[in-house]
Short mmCIF file of C-alpha atoms in Angstrom, two decimals:
data_model
loop_
_atom_site.label_atom_id
_atom_site.label_comp_id
_atom_site.label_asym_id
_atom_site.label_seq_id
_atom_site.Cartn_x
_atom_site.Cartn_y
_atom_site.Cartn_z
CA UNK A 1 0.00 0.00 0.00
CA UNK A 2 2.99 2.28 0.45
CA UNK A 3 3.56 2.12 -3.32
CA UNK A 4 0.01 3.36 -3.90
CA UNK A 5 0.55 6.26 -1.52
CA UNK A 6 3.81 7.26 -3.20
CA UNK A 7 2.36 7.23 -6.73
CA UNK A 8 -0.69 9.21 -5.71
CA UNK A 9 1.32 12.04 -4.15
CA UNK A 10 3.71 12.42 -7.07
CA UNK A 11 2.82 15.44 -9.21
CA UNK A 12 5.85 15.56 -11.53
CA UNK A 13 4.29 13.12 -14.06
CA UNK A 14 1.18 15.24 -14.61
CA UNK A 15 1.08 17.32 -17.85
CA UNK A 16 1.39 21.07 -17.82
CA UNK A 17 -1.74 23.21 -18.01
CA UNK A 18 -0.02 25.67 -20.36
CA UNK A 19 -0.29 23.35 -23.42
CA UNK A 20 -3.45 25.06 -24.65
CA UNK A 21 -1.73 28.43 -24.60
CA UNK A 22 0.77 27.17 -27.21
CA UNK A 23 -2.03 26.90 -29.82
CA UNK A 24 -2.32 30.55 -30.84
CA UNK A 25 -3.42 32.31 -33.97
CA UNK A 26 -0.60 32.99 -36.50
CA UNK A 27 0.67 36.54 -36.81
CA UNK A 28 -0.46 37.19 -40.40
CA UNK A 29 -3.37 34.88 -41.20
CA UNK A 30 -4.55 34.75 -44.79
CA UNK A 31 -8.27 34.23 -45.48
CA UNK A 32 -8.78 33.17 -41.83
CA UNK A 33 -10.63 35.42 -39.36
CA UNK A 34 -10.31 35.47 -35.59
CA UNK A 35 -13.77 33.96 -35.10
CA UNK A 36 -13.07 31.08 -37.55
CA UNK A 37 -9.83 30.27 -35.81
CA UNK A 38 -11.37 30.27 -32.32
CA UNK A 39 -14.29 28.15 -33.55
CA UNK A 40 -11.94 25.61 -35.20
CA UNK A 41 -9.79 25.42 -32.07
CA UNK A 42 -12.77 24.94 -29.80
CA UNK A 43 -14.13 22.17 -32.06
CA UNK A 44 -10.91 20.24 -32.53
CA UNK A 45 -8.94 20.77 -29.27
CA UNK A 46 -10.61 19.94 -25.95
CA UNK A 47 -9.77 21.88 -22.79
CA UNK A 48 -7.88 20.21 -19.97
CA UNK A 49 -10.37 19.41 -17.20
CA UNK A 50 -9.12 20.15 -13.64
CA UNK A 51 -11.86 17.98 -12.17
CA UNK A 52 -9.92 14.81 -12.99
CA UNK A 53 -6.96 15.95 -10.86
CA UNK A 54 -9.26 16.88 -7.96
CA UNK A 55 -11.04 13.52 -8.27
CA UNK A 56 -7.72 11.62 -8.10
CA UNK A 57 -6.60 13.60 -5.01
CA UNK A 58 -9.90 13.01 -3.15
CA UNK A 59 -9.94 9.26 -3.76
CA UNK A 60 -6.32 8.98 -2.70
CA UNK A 61 -7.21 10.62 0.64
CA UNK A 62 -10.14 8.19 1.07
CA UNK A 63 -7.83 5.21 0.60
CA UNK A 64 -5.40 6.59 3.21
CA UNK A 65 -8.22 7.17 5.70
CA UNK A 66 -9.52 3.61 5.28
CA UNK A 67 -6.04 2.20 5.81
CA UNK A 68 -5.00 4.38 8.79
CA UNK A 69 -8.36 4.46 10.60
CA UNK A 70 -8.50 0.80 11.71
CA UNK A 71 -5.87 -1.76 12.43
CA UNK A 72 -7.77 -4.47 10.56
CA UNK A 73 -9.20 -3.94 7.09
CA UNK A 74 -12.86 -4.92 6.96
CA UNK A 75 -14.81 -6.05 3.89
CA UNK A 76 -16.49 -2.63 3.67
CA UNK A 77 -13.14 -0.87 3.68
CA UNK A 78 -11.87 -3.24 0.98
CA UNK A 79 -14.84 -2.43 -1.23
CA UNK A 80 -14.31 1.31 -0.71
CA UNK A 81 -10.63 0.97 -1.59
CA UNK A 82 -11.47 -0.96 -4.76
CA UNK A 83 -14.00 1.66 -5.83
CA UNK A 84 -11.51 4.47 -5.17
CA UNK A 85 -8.84 2.67 -7.18
CA UNK A 86 -11.25 2.17 -10.09
CA UNK A 87 -12.17 5.83 -10.00
CA UNK A 88 -8.49 6.85 -9.93
CA UNK A 89 -7.81 4.56 -12.89
CA UNK A 90 -10.72 5.99 -14.87
CA UNK A 91 -9.72 9.60 -14.15
CA UNK A 92 -6.10 8.90 -15.05
CA UNK A 93 -7.09 7.32 -18.37
CA UNK A 94 -9.35 10.24 -19.29
CA UNK A 95 -6.65 12.71 -18.31
CA UNK A 96 -4.12 10.80 -20.45
CA UNK A 97 -6.49 10.82 -23.43
CA UNK A 98 -6.99 14.57 -23.16
CA UNK A 99 -3.25 15.23 -22.96
CA UNK A 100 -2.62 12.95 -25.96
CA UNK A 101 -5.29 14.76 -28.00
CA UNK A 102 -3.83 18.16 -27.11
CA UNK A 103 -0.32 17.06 -28.09
CA UNK A 104 -1.55 15.58 -31.38
CA UNK A 105 -3.38 18.78 -32.36
CA UNK A 106 -0.57 21.09 -31.27
CA UNK A 107 0.77 21.67 -34.79
CA UNK A 108 2.83 24.58 -35.99
CA UNK A 109 1.20 27.82 -37.08
CA UNK A 110 2.33 27.24 -40.70
CA UNK A 111 0.52 23.88 -40.81
CA UNK A 112 -2.73 25.41 -39.47
CA UNK A 113 -2.42 28.15 -42.05
CA UNK A 114 -2.01 25.64 -44.91
CA UNK A 115 -4.99 23.57 -43.79
CA UNK A 116 -7.16 26.69 -43.58
CA UNK A 117 -6.11 27.80 -47.05
CA UNK A 118 -6.95 24.40 -48.53
CA UNK A 119 -10.37 24.37 -46.86
CA UNK A 120 -11.28 27.88 -48.02
CA UNK A 121 -10.08 27.17 -51.57
CA UNK A 122 -12.17 23.99 -51.80
CA UNK A 123 -15.26 25.86 -50.52
CA UNK A 124 -14.80 28.63 -53.09
CA UNK A 125 -14.41 26.16 -55.96
CA UNK A 126 -17.52 24.23 -54.95
CA UNK A 127 -19.51 27.47 -54.71
CA UNK A 128 -18.40 28.45 -58.24
CA UNK A 129 -19.46 25.08 -59.62
CA UNK A 130 -22.86 25.42 -57.99
CA UNK A 131 -23.43 28.85 -59.58
CA UNK A 132 -22.24 27.97 -63.10
CA UNK A 133 -24.90 26.62 -65.51
CA UNK A 134 -24.66 22.97 -66.36
CA UNK A 135 -23.27 23.25 -69.88
CA UNK A 136 -21.45 19.92 -69.86
CA UNK A 137 -23.59 16.98 -70.94
CA UNK A 138 -22.97 13.80 -69.03
CA UNK A 139 -21.80 10.71 -70.88
CA UNK A 140 -24.29 7.86 -71.03
CA UNK A 141 -23.74 5.07 -68.56
CA UNK A 142 -23.53 2.47 -71.30
CA UNK A 143 -20.45 4.20 -72.72
CA UNK A 144 -18.68 3.86 -69.38
CA UNK A 145 -19.43 0.17 -69.03
CA UNK A 146 -17.03 -2.25 -70.68
CA UNK A 147 -18.31 -3.64 -73.98
CA UNK A 148 -17.80 -7.20 -72.72
CA UNK A 149 -20.36 -6.63 -69.93
CA UNK A 150 -23.18 -5.20 -72.10
CA UNK A 151 -25.21 -8.02 -73.64
CA UNK A 152 -25.38 -7.80 -77.41
CA UNK A 153 -27.29 -9.74 -79.99
CA UNK A 154 -25.48 -12.56 -81.78
CA UNK A 155 -24.34 -11.66 -85.32
CA UNK A 156 -25.94 -13.45 -88.24
CA UNK A 157 -24.15 -15.87 -90.54
CA UNK A 158 -24.10 -13.34 -93.38
CA UNK A 159 -22.41 -10.71 -91.19
CA UNK A 160 -19.80 -13.18 -90.03
CA UNK A 161 -19.01 -14.25 -93.61
CA UNK A 162 -18.87 -10.64 -94.77
CA UNK A 163 -16.57 -9.55 -91.95
CA UNK A 164 -14.27 -12.54 -92.24
CA UNK A 165 -11.06 -11.65 -94.00
CA UNK A 166 -9.08 -14.25 -95.84
CA UNK A 167 -5.53 -14.74 -94.65
CA UNK A 168 -3.15 -12.88 -96.88
CA UNK A 169 -0.43 -14.99 -98.39
CA UNK A 170 3.03 -13.78 -97.62
CA UNK A 171 5.06 -13.07 -100.74
CA UNK A 172 7.93 -15.37 -101.55
CA UNK A 173 11.15 -13.80 -100.23
CA UNK A 174 13.27 -12.41 -103.02
CA UNK A 175 17.01 -12.90 -102.80
CA UNK A 176 18.69 -9.52 -103.13
CA UNK A 177 21.89 -8.98 -105.14
CA UNK A 178 24.85 -9.54 -102.87
CA UNK A 179 28.61 -9.97 -102.78
CA UNK A 180 30.79 -12.22 -100.62
CA UNK A 181 33.67 -10.30 -99.02
CA UNK A 182 36.81 -12.05 -97.73
CA UNK A 183 40.04 -10.63 -96.37
CA UNK A 184 43.24 -10.85 -98.41
CA UNK A 185 45.26 -11.46 -95.26
CA UNK A 186 44.78 -14.36 -92.91
CA UNK A 187 42.27 -13.51 -90.18
CA UNK A 188 41.09 -15.34 -87.07
CA UNK A 189 37.56 -13.96 -86.81
CA UNK A 190 34.81 -12.34 -88.86
CA UNK A 191 35.30 -9.09 -86.95
CA UNK A 192 38.67 -8.56 -88.62
CA UNK A 193 37.04 -9.05 -92.03
CA UNK A 194 34.42 -6.43 -91.17
CA UNK A 195 37.13 -3.95 -90.15
CA UNK A 196 39.01 -4.57 -93.40
CA UNK A 197 35.77 -4.03 -95.36
CA UNK A 198 35.14 -0.70 -93.61
CA UNK A 199 38.68 0.49 -94.30
CA UNK A 200 38.45 -0.46 -97.98
CA UNK A 201 35.35 1.49 -98.97
CA UNK A 202 33.38 4.49 -97.68
CA UNK A 203 29.77 5.16 -98.65
CA UNK A 204 29.90 8.94 -98.08
CA UNK A 205 30.45 9.60 -101.78
CA UNK A 206 27.63 7.27 -102.81
CA UNK A 207 23.91 7.92 -102.70
CA UNK A 208 23.06 4.51 -101.22
CA UNK A 209 24.05 2.13 -98.47
CA UNK A 210 24.04 -1.67 -98.24
CA UNK A 211 20.67 -3.04 -97.21
CA UNK A 212 22.15 -5.70 -94.94
CA UNK A 213 25.49 -7.15 -93.86
CA UNK A 214 25.59 -10.76 -92.63
CA UNK A 215 28.35 -12.93 -91.20
CA UNK A 216 28.92 -16.22 -93.05
CA UNK A 217 31.30 -19.14 -92.61
CA UNK A 218 35.09 -19.10 -93.00
CA UNK A 219 35.32 -15.54 -91.59
CA UNK A 220 33.53 -14.03 -94.58
CA UNK A 221 30.68 -11.51 -94.79
CA UNK A 222 27.72 -11.21 -97.15
CA UNK A 223 26.77 -7.67 -98.23
CA UNK A 224 23.32 -7.26 -99.82
CA UNK A 225 22.12 -4.34 -101.96
CA UNK A 226 18.72 -3.13 -103.15
CA UNK A 227 19.44 -3.62 -106.86
CA UNK A 228 22.04 -5.03 -109.21
CA UNK A 229 23.44 -1.64 -110.29
CA UNK A 230 24.47 -0.82 -106.72
CA UNK A 231 26.12 -4.22 -106.35
CA UNK A 232 28.11 -3.88 -109.59
CA UNK A 233 29.25 -0.36 -108.71
CA UNK A 234 30.60 -1.42 -105.32
CA UNK A 235 32.13 -4.56 -106.84
CA UNK A 236 34.11 -2.52 -109.38
CA UNK A 237 35.14 0.03 -106.76
CA UNK A 238 36.46 -2.52 -104.27
CA UNK A 239 38.34 -4.88 -106.59
CA UNK A 240 41.63 -3.01 -107.01
CA UNK A 241 45.20 -3.95 -106.00
CA UNK A 242 45.34 -1.66 -102.95
CA UNK A 243 42.12 -3.03 -101.45
CA UNK A 244 42.30 -5.07 -98.24
CA UNK A 245 39.50 -7.44 -99.22
CA UNK A 246 38.31 -9.52 -102.16
CA UNK A 247 34.71 -9.37 -103.37
CA UNK A 248 32.86 -11.97 -105.43
CA UNK A 249 29.27 -12.11 -106.64
CA UNK A 250 27.12 -14.28 -104.38
CA UNK A 251 25.69 -17.19 -106.31
CA UNK A 252 21.97 -17.78 -106.13
CA UNK A 253 21.15 -21.32 -105.10
CA UNK A 254 18.32 -22.94 -106.96
CA UNK A 255 15.48 -24.24 -104.80
CA UNK A 256 15.85 -27.91 -103.96
CA UNK A 257 12.69 -30.00 -104.23
CA UNK A 258 12.71 -33.57 -102.94
CA UNK A 259 9.96 -35.78 -104.33
CA UNK A 260 9.20 -39.09 -102.70
CA UNK A 261 6.71 -41.56 -104.10
CA UNK A 262 6.07 -45.00 -105.54
CA UNK A 263 4.85 -46.32 -108.85
CA UNK A 264 1.16 -46.86 -109.37
CA UNK A 265 1.66 -50.47 -110.45
CA UNK A 266 3.42 -51.36 -107.16
CA UNK A 267 1.72 -54.41 -105.57
CA UNK A 268 -0.25 -53.91 -102.40
CA UNK A 269 1.96 -56.06 -100.19
CA UNK A 270 4.99 -54.00 -101.24
CA UNK A 271 3.14 -50.78 -100.44
CA UNK A 272 2.37 -52.08 -96.97
CA UNK A 273 6.01 -52.99 -96.50
CA UNK A 274 7.19 -49.56 -97.71
CA UNK A 275 4.73 -47.61 -95.56
CA UNK A 276 5.42 -49.84 -92.56
CA UNK A 277 9.15 -49.24 -92.79
CA UNK A 278 8.71 -45.50 -93.24
CA UNK A 279 6.44 -45.13 -90.22
CA UNK A 280 8.10 -47.51 -87.78
CA UNK A 281 11.68 -47.44 -86.61
CA UNK A 282 12.83 -50.93 -85.59
CA UNK A 283 16.21 -51.82 -84.15
CA UNK A 284 17.04 -55.34 -85.29
CA UNK A 285 20.17 -57.40 -84.85
CA UNK A 286 22.55 -57.34 -87.84
CA UNK A 287 22.14 -61.10 -88.28
CA UNK A 288 18.31 -60.95 -88.42
CA UNK A 289 16.82 -62.35 -91.67
CA UNK A 290 13.47 -63.17 -93.27
CA UNK A 291 13.52 -66.78 -92.07
CA UNK A 292 13.69 -65.67 -88.45
CA UNK A 293 10.90 -63.16 -89.04
CA UNK A 294 8.63 -65.89 -90.47
CA UNK A 295 9.34 -68.21 -87.54
CA UNK A 296 8.58 -65.37 -85.14
CA UNK A 297 5.21 -64.73 -86.79
CA UNK A 298 4.36 -68.46 -86.58
CA UNK A 299 5.08 -68.47 -82.84
CA UNK A 300 2.89 -65.39 -82.34
CA UNK A 301 0.00 -66.89 -84.34
CA UNK A 302 0.25 -70.13 -82.36
CA UNK A 303 0.05 -68.14 -79.13
CA UNK A 304 -3.10 -66.35 -80.34
CA UNK A 305 -4.73 -69.67 -81.31
CA UNK A 306 -4.04 -71.07 -77.85
CA UNK A 307 -5.69 -68.05 -76.25
CA UNK A 308 -8.76 -68.44 -78.45
CA UNK A 309 -9.04 -72.15 -77.65
CA UNK A 310 -8.78 -71.39 -73.93
CA UNK A 311 -11.68 -68.97 -74.14
CA UNK A 312 -13.81 -71.52 -76.00
CA UNK A 313 -12.69 -74.33 -73.61
CA UNK A 314 -11.46 -76.65 -76.38
CA UNK A 315 -8.64 -79.21 -76.19
CA UNK A 316 -5.14 -77.74 -76.50
CA UNK A 317 -3.03 -80.88 -76.93
CA UNK A 318 -2.12 -80.40 -80.58
CA UNK A 319 -1.55 -76.66 -80.21
CA UNK A 320 0.74 -77.16 -77.23
CA UNK A 321 2.83 -79.70 -79.16
CA UNK A 322 2.99 -77.31 -82.09
CA UNK A 323 4.03 -74.50 -79.72
CA UNK A 324 6.89 -76.58 -78.34
CA UNK A 325 8.15 -77.51 -81.82
CA UNK A 326 7.91 -73.93 -83.10
CA UNK A 327 9.78 -72.55 -80.09
CA UNK A 328 12.58 -75.08 -80.45
CA UNK A 329 12.89 -74.39 -84.18
CA UNK A 330 12.85 -70.62 -83.56
CA UNK A 331 15.53 -70.81 -80.86
CA UNK A 332 17.76 -73.07 -82.97
CA UNK A 333 17.46 -70.76 -85.99
CA UNK A 334 18.46 -67.74 -83.87
CA UNK A 335 21.45 -69.65 -82.50
CA UNK A 336 22.62 -70.69 -85.97
CA UNK A 337 22.17 -67.20 -87.47
CA UNK A 338 24.07 -65.46 -84.67
CA UNK A 339 26.89 -68.03 -84.80
CA UNK A 340 27.27 -67.71 -88.56
CA UNK A 341 27.36 -63.93 -88.31
CA UNK A 342 30.03 -64.03 -85.62
CA UNK A 343 32.07 -66.49 -87.70
CA UNK A 344 31.91 -64.11 -90.66
CA UNK A 345 32.95 -61.27 -88.39
CA UNK A 346 36.01 -63.19 -87.23
CA UNK A 347 36.97 -64.28 -90.76
CA UNK A 348 37.08 -60.67 -91.94
CA UNK A 349 40.32 -60.17 -89.98
CA UNK A 350 43.36 -61.25 -91.96
CA UNK A 351 46.94 -61.91 -90.95
CA UNK A 352 47.96 -58.29 -91.26
CA UNK A 353 45.17 -56.85 -89.11
CA UNK A 354 44.74 -59.52 -86.44
CA UNK A 355 42.35 -58.41 -83.70
CA UNK A 356 42.03 -54.96 -85.26
CA UNK A 357 38.21 -54.98 -85.24
CA UNK A 358 38.03 -56.64 -81.84
CA UNK A 359 40.42 -54.14 -80.29
CA UNK A 360 38.45 -51.27 -81.82
CA UNK A 361 35.25 -52.61 -80.26
CA UNK A 362 36.93 -53.08 -76.91
CA UNK A 363 38.25 -49.52 -76.93
CA UNK A 364 34.78 -48.10 -77.45
CA UNK A 365 33.51 -49.84 -74.29
CA UNK A 366 34.12 -47.59 -71.28
CA UNK A 367 36.09 -49.27 -68.53
CA UNK A 368 34.92 -49.32 -64.96
CA UNK A 369 36.58 -46.39 -63.25
CA UNK A 370 37.82 -46.59 -59.66
CA UNK A 371 36.30 -44.24 -57.09
CA UNK A 372 37.78 -40.76 -57.34
CA UNK A 373 37.40 -40.01 -53.63
CA UNK A 374 36.94 -42.03 -50.47
CA UNK A 375 35.90 -41.31 -46.91
CA UNK A 376 38.50 -42.47 -44.38
CA UNK A 377 37.91 -43.71 -40.86
CA UNK A 378 38.94 -40.29 -39.56
CA UNK A 379 35.96 -38.71 -41.34
CA UNK A 380 38.00 -36.97 -44.04
CA UNK A 381 37.91 -37.45 -47.83
CA UNK A 382 40.82 -38.30 -50.11
CA UNK A 383 41.76 -35.67 -52.68
CA UNK A 384 43.84 -37.64 -55.22
CA UNK A 385 43.81 -41.13 -56.71
CA UNK A 386 47.12 -41.84 -54.95
CA UNK A 387 45.55 -41.16 -51.54
CA UNK A 388 42.55 -43.33 -52.47
CA UNK A 389 44.77 -46.26 -53.51
CA UNK A 390 46.90 -45.88 -50.38
CA UNK A 391 43.76 -45.91 -48.21
CA UNK A 392 42.54 -49.13 -49.87
CA UNK A 393 45.99 -50.71 -49.46
CA UNK A 394 46.25 -49.89 -45.77
CA UNK A 395 42.66 -51.03 -45.15
CA UNK A 396 42.73 -54.43 -46.88
CA UNK A 397 46.49 -55.20 -46.88
CA UNK A 398 48.00 -53.63 -43.77
CA UNK A 399 51.72 -53.88 -42.99
CA UNK A 400 52.66 -57.05 -41.13
CA UNK A 401 55.34 -55.58 -38.92
CA UNK A 402 56.92 -57.33 -35.95
CA UNK A 403 55.22 -54.91 -33.59
CA UNK A 404 51.70 -55.75 -34.77
CA UNK A 405 51.61 -59.52 -34.25
CA UNK A 406 53.59 -61.95 -32.08
CA UNK A 407 53.63 -64.56 -34.86
CA UNK A 408 55.43 -62.18 -37.24
CA UNK A 409 57.95 -61.36 -34.54
CA UNK A 410 58.76 -65.05 -34.09
CA UNK A 411 59.06 -65.65 -37.84
CA UNK A 412 61.48 -62.74 -38.27
CA UNK A 413 63.58 -63.89 -35.36
CA UNK A 414 63.82 -67.45 -36.72
CA UNK A 415 64.67 -66.37 -40.29
CA UNK A 416 68.43 -66.79 -39.93
CA UNK A 417 68.26 -69.98 -37.88
CA UNK A 418 69.28 -73.20 -39.69
CA UNK A 419 66.67 -75.94 -39.23
CA UNK A 420 67.94 -79.03 -37.39
CA UNK A 421 66.56 -81.62 -39.85
CA UNK A 422 68.27 -84.47 -41.77
CA UNK A 423 69.37 -83.71 -45.36
CA UNK A 424 67.47 -85.19 -48.32
CA UNK A 425 68.90 -88.33 -49.95
CA UNK A 426 70.58 -87.74 -53.34
CA UNK A 427 68.98 -88.89 -56.61
CA UNK A 428 69.98 -92.33 -57.82
CA UNK A 429 71.06 -93.25 -61.37
CA UNK A 430 67.86 -95.24 -61.95
CA UNK A 431 65.69 -92.25 -61.04
CA UNK A 432 67.57 -89.97 -63.43
CA UNK A 433 67.31 -92.49 -66.33
CA UNK A 434 63.60 -92.98 -65.70
CA UNK A 435 63.02 -89.22 -65.83
CA UNK A 436 64.99 -88.91 -69.09
CA UNK A 437 62.91 -91.63 -70.75
CA UNK A 438 59.67 -89.74 -70.02
CA UNK A 439 60.92 -86.61 -71.82
CA UNK A 440 60.04 -85.87 -75.48
CA UNK A 441 62.99 -84.48 -77.47
CA UNK A 442 60.62 -82.52 -79.75
CA UNK A 443 59.03 -80.58 -76.89
CA UNK A 444 60.35 -78.21 -74.32
CA UNK A 445 60.34 -79.79 -70.92
CA UNK A 446 58.39 -77.56 -68.58
CA UNK A 447 55.84 -77.95 -65.83
CA UNK A 448 52.26 -77.82 -67.14
CA UNK A 449 51.39 -74.79 -65.01
CA UNK A 450 54.16 -72.59 -66.46
CA UNK A 451 53.33 -70.77 -69.72
CA UNK A 452 55.60 -69.91 -72.61
CA UNK A 453 57.93 -67.02 -71.96
CA UNK A 454 58.96 -64.92 -74.97
#
């Protein structure tokens, strides 16, 4: 309760009563009288009410009396204190709202002057409009509405046909007379040819200019003109010994027409074959032939017959036997055709170019590349193939040093020790003769697991 007493007796936070005096009439008002200014200030700026401050002071005294009068606070005193606090809160809020309104409306004198001028000007303009006769005719409402919103009657067929315009055919482009310009010196880009062309001729002394300049292949440029006379004049002017470029007449290419058709007397089955090949793109093996195609069609027809017999619930014994025979014949024909084709492929290689085709095919097949990077046990990644190979080597084939395993330590220690075992008996004469008899003088004696070494 001491906090309540301290806040109620503090008067420094209250606003000053001199705020209203700051809102005064400007020194030289324009089009604003003293009565208008006082009326506007009285309507827009409320006066600060002293009753709120008196009300707060009285209720604060009531709270202190209720607290100091009795040692114990009764229910009645509590209710009185609550009511006083509510009244203080309400008065404080109203006082705050008034101060906020005063501060918001406390503008500068120049701003008040501008607002007054705008208001008076608007009033004068409206009064002039009210006095003037209405000479301006208003536009109909239908003109303001979008045409898509206004419902209109559907046009008749005759109107549609009459208003329909046939599409104009674009004229065939005419190739203009042109020359092909190339540099006499060796150049590395078309830009150098353009610079040489500009330095060789100037169009200031002519009454025309090229219609278009295009870049073409081999670092050349194509210069087009409106007519043939202009082209010939520039061609004669540029072809002289001191010129930096050469100019030739551009040749007109004749239109290329490709006609594709068949004879009228072509049989129907050939037409079907021609149209079928032209419409479908099939990727067949190089050893595929007509015999294999016929066998394939027989297998497909047999399969369709079996499906029809199943639907009609008829016996399938003969069809199943025929299916087995056709499949075996089809598989054997494929095997023979592929083998014959591979044999022909191998026979194409002579003595001089042994394995040339095979090696060329093997080179075209991309080899399986090792991983370019690898994550180590430390959580890092290898940066080069050498680090990757070293990581694999240490992971799968670690060093067998004497410090890593007791067995390796014992083996290294016993390396120089001579074993205490009896020596092998020497070969006898009979054993040597028996071995010599088993040898063939026409062959090189070698173990079967050792290959020829050249």
